Short mmCIF file of C-alpha atoms in Angstrom, two decimals:
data_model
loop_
_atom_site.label_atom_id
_atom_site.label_comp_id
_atom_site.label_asym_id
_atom_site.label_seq_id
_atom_site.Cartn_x
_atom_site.Cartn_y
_atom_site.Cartn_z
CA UNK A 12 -44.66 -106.58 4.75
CA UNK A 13 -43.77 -108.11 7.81
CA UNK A 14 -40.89 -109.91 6.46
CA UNK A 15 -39.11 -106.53 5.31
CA UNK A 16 -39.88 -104.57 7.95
CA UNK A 17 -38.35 -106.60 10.36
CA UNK A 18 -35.31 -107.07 8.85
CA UNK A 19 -34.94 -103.48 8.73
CA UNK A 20 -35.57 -103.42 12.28
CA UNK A 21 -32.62 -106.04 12.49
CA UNK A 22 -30.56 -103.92 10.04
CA UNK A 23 -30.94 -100.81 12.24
CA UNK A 24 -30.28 -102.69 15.76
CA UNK A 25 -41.90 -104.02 18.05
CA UNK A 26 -51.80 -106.16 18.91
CA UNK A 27 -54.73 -110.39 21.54
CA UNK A 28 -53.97 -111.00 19.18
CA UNK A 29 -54.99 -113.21 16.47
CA UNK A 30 -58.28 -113.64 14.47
CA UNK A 31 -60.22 -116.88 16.04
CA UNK A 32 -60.25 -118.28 12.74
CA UNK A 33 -58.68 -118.06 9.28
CA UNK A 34 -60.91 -119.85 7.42
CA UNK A 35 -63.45 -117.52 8.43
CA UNK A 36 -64.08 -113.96 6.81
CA UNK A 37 -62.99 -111.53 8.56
CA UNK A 38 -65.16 -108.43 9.06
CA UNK A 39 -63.98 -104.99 10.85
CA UNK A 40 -64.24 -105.38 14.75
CA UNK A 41 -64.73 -103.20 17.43
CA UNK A 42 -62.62 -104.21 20.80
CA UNK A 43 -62.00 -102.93 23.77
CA UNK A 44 -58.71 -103.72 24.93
CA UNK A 45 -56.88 -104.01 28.22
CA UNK A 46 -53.21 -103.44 28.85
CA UNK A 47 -51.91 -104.46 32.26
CA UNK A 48 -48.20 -104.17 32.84
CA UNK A 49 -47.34 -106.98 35.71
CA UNK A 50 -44.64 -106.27 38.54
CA UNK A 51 -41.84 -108.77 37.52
CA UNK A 52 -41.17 -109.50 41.40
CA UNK A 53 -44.63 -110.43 41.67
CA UNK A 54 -45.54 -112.34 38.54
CA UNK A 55 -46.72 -115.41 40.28
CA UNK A 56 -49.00 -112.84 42.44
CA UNK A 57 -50.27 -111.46 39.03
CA UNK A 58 -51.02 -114.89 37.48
CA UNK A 59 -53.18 -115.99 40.10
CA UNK A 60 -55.13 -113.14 40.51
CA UNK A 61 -55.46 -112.72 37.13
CA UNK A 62 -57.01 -116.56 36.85
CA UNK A 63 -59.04 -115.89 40.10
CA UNK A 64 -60.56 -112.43 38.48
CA UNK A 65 -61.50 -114.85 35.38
CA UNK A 66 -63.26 -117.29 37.99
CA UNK A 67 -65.48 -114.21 39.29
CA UNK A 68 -66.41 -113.18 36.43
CA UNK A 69 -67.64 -116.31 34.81
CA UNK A 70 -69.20 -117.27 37.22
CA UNK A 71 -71.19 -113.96 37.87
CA UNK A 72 -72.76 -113.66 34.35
CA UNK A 73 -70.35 -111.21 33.26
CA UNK A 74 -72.40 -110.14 30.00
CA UNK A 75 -69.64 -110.28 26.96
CA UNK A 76 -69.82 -112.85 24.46
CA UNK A 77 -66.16 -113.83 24.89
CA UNK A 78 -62.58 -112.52 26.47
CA UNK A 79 -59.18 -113.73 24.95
CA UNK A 80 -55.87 -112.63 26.72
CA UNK A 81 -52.35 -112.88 25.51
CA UNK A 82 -48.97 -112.06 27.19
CA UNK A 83 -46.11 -110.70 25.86
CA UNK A 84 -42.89 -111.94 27.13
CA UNK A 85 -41.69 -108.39 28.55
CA UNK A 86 -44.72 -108.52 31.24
CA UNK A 87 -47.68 -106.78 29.17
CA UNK A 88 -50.67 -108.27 29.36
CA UNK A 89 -53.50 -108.08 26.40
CA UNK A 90 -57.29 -108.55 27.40
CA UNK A 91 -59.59 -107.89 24.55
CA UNK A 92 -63.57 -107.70 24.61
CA UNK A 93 -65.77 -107.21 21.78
CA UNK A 94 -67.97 -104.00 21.09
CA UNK A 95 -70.74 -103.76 18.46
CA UNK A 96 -70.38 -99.81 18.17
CA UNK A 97 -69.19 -96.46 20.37
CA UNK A 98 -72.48 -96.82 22.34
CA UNK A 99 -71.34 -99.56 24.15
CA UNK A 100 -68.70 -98.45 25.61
CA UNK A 101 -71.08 -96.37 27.55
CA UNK A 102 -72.75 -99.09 28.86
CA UNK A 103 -69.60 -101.01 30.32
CA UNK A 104 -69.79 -100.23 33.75
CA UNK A 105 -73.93 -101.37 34.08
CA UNK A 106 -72.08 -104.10 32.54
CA UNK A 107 -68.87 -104.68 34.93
CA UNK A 108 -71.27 -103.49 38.20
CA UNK A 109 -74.04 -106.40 37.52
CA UNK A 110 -71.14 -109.02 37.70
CA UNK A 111 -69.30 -107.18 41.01
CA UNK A 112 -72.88 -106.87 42.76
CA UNK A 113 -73.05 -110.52 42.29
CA UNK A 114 -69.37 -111.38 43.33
CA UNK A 115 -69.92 -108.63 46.73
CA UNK A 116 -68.45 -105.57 47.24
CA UNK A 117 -66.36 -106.82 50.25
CA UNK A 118 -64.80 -109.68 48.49
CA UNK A 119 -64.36 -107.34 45.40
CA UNK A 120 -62.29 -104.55 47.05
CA UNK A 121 -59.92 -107.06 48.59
CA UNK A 122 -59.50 -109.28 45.02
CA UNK A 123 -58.67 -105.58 44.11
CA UNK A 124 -55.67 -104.60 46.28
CA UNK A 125 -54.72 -108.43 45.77
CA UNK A 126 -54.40 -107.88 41.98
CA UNK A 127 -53.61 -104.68 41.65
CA UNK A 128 -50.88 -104.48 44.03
CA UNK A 129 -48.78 -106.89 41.46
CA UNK A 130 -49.46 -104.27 38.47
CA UNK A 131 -46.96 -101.55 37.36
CA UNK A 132 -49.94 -99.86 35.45
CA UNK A 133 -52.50 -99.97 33.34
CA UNK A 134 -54.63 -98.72 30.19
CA UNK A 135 -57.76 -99.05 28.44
CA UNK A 136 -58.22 -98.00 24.64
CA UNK A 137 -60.69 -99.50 21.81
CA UNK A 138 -59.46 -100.07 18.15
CA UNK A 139 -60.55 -101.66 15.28
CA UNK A 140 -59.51 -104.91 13.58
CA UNK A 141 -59.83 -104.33 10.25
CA UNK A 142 -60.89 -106.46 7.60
CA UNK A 143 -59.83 -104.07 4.63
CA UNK A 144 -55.68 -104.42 5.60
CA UNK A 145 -55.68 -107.32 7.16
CA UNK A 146 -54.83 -110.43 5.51
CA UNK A 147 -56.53 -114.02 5.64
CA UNK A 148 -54.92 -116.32 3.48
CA UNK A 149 -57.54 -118.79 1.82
CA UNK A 150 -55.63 -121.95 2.53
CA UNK A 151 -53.58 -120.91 5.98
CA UNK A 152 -50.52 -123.19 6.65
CA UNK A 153 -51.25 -123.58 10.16
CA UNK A 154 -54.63 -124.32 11.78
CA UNK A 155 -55.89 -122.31 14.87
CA UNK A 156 -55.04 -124.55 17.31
CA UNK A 157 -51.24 -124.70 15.86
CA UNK A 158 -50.99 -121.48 16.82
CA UNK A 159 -49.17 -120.80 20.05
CA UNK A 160 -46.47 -118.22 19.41
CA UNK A 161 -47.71 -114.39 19.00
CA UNK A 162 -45.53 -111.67 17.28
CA UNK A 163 -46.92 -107.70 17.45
CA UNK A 164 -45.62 -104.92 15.63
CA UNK A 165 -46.20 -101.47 16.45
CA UNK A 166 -45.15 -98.79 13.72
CA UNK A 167 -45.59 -95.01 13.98
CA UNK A 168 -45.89 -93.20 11.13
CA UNK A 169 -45.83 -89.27 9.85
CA UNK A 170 -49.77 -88.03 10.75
CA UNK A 171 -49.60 -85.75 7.31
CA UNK A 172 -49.27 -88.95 5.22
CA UNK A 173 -51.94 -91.02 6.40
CA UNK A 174 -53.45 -91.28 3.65
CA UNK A 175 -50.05 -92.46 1.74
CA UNK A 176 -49.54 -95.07 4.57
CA UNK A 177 -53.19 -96.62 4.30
CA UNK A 178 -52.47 -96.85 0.53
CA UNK A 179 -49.72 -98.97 0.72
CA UNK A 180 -51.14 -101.01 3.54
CA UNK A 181 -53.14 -101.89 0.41
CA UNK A 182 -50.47 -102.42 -1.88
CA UNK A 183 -49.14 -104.99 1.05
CA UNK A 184 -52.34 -106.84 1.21
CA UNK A 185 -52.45 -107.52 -2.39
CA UNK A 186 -48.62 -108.54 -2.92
CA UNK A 187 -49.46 -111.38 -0.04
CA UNK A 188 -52.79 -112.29 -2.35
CA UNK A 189 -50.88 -112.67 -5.76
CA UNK A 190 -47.75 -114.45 -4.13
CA UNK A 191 -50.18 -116.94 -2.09
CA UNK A 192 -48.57 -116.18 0.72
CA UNK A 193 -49.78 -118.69 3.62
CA UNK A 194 -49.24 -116.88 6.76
CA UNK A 195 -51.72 -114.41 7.13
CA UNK A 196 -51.66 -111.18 9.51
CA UNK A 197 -54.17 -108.68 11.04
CA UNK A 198 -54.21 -105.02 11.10
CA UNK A 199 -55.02 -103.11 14.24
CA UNK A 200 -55.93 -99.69 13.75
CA UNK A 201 -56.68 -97.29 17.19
CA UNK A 202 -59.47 -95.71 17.51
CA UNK A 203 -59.35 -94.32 21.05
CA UNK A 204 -56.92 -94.19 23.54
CA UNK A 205 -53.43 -94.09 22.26
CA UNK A 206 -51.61 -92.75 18.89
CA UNK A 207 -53.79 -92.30 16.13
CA UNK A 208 -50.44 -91.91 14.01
CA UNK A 209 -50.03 -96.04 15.17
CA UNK A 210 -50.81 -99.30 13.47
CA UNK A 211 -50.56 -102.65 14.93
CA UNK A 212 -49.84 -105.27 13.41
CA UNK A 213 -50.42 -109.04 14.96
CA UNK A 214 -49.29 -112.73 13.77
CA UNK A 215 -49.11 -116.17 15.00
CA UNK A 216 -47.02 -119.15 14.53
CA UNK A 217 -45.62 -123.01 15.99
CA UNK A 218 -43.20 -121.71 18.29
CA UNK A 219 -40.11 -119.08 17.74
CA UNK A 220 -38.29 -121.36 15.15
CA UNK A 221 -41.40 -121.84 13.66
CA UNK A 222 -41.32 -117.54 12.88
CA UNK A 223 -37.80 -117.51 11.90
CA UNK A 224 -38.14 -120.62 9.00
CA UNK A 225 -41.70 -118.93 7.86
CA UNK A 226 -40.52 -115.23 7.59
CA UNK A 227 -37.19 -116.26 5.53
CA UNK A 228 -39.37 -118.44 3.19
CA UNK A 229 -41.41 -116.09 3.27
CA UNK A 230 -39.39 -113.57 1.68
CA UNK A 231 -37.52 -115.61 -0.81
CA UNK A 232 -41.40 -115.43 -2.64
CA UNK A 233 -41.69 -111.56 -2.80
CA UNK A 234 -38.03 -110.42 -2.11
CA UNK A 235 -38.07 -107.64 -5.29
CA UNK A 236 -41.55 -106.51 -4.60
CA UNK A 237 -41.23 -106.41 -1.21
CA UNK A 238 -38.34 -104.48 -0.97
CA UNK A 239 -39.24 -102.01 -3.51
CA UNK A 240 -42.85 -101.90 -1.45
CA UNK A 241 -40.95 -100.83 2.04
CA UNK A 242 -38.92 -98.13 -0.05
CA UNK A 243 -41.76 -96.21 -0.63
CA UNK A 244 -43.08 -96.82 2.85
CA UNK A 245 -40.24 -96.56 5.05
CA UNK A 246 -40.20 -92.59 4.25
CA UNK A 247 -43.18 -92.35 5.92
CA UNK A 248 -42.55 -94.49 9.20
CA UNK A 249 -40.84 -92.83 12.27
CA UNK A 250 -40.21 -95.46 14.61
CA UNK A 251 -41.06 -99.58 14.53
CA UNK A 252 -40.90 -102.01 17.60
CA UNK A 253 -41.83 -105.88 17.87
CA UNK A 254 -42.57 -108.14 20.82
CA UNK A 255 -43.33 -111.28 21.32
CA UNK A 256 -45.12 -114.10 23.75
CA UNK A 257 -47.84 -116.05 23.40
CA UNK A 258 -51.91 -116.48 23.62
CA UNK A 259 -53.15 -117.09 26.79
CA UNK A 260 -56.65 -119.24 26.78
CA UNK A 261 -56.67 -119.71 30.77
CA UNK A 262 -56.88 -116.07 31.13
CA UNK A 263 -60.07 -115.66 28.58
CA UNK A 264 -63.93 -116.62 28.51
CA UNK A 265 -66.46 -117.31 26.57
CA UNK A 266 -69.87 -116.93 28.13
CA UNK A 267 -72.04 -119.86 28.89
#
């Protein structure tokens, strides 16, 4: 799906994001995501504040099983945090306060106008990685520590035919499992917070070439099918754009 979709994109002139492991099953997720978009003129600014917010908060507790972070090369930041259900989201700031009572309110507020004075803006939103579109090849080509170059798609799509697109999601899923197809992508669906007529879509390779080689071998698999496939989707789809950077470990956690 991938494959054809961005060659249309190239024909015609764009979520944190990949799953920890492939060899794992995936199950639908919950998340919690942050977008920050970084002043360019300030990026060094952003970087260490950004490492020095990480520092704070591992080292007050902060109660969340794990952070990762990626960066896209445009200046957008991705900061994702697991939920186990709606509820939770109630309970962030109990959450967020216990680690800034332990950090102190003075030295908070000035990490705050620190950090946020190198930030354009900034959203929150929560959606769903989903197991059912997403697609985990059984034997993955490149291990999860190969990975070091992100690619996100983000497709809009006719609200009406929802119901269309989420079919053919399916019919994408299961051309990848009958060609064997060794690079495997996840499916972001929004659940709050932004479009609900969006999908994301998010991949990871080796480096740029690395993308390039795999998406034109790729295709030479399920060329026919594939392009047939996007015929009956691309009716549907109002606008595509891709980005790319890469994951960013130094900016995550995972709680001790």
């Amino acid at each position: 799906m991938r494959n054809i979709i961005f060659s249309f994109v190239l024909l015609c002139g764009f979520l944190l994001l990949t799953s920890n492991s492939f060899s794992q099953e995936m199950k639908d997720q919950l998340f919690w995501i942050r977008e920050e978009v970084v002043k360019i003129e300030m990026w060094d600014k952003y970087e260490s504040t950004s490492k020095e917010w990480v520092k704070m908060m591992s080292e007050a507790g902060l109660d969340f099983p794990y952070m990762q972070a990626s960066q896209r090369d445009d200046g957008h930041y991705y900061y994702i945090f697991p939920i186990d259900n709606y509820a939770a989201i109630d309970k962030m700031p109990e959450i967020f306060g216990a680690a800034i009572e332990k950090v102190g309110q003075d030295k908070w507020q000035k990490f705050m106008i620190e950090n946020e004075s190198s930030i354009v803006t900034h959203k929150d939103f929560i959606a769903k990685r989903s197991a059912k579109f997403s697609y985990m090849p059984k034997n993955p080509r490149l291990k999860p520590e190969e990975v070091k170059y992100l690619h996100w798609m983000f497709f809009h799509f006719k609200l009406e035919n929802r119901k269309e697109v989420m079919e053919i999601m399916t019919e994408w899923k299961k051309l990848y499992e009958e060609k064997n197809i060794k690079n495997g992508y996840t499916i972001w669906l929004v659940e709050l917070g932004l479009d609900n007529n969006m999908i994301a879509l998010t991949e990871g390779y080796k480096d740029g070439a690395d993308f390039y080689t795999s998406q034109m071998e790729d295709n030479k698999l399920m060329e026919a099918e594939a392009s047939a496939l996007w015929g009956k989707m691309s009716k549907y789809v109002t606008s595509i754009e891709n980005f790319y950077g890469s994951a960013r470990p130094d900016l995550g956690f995972v709680k001790k």
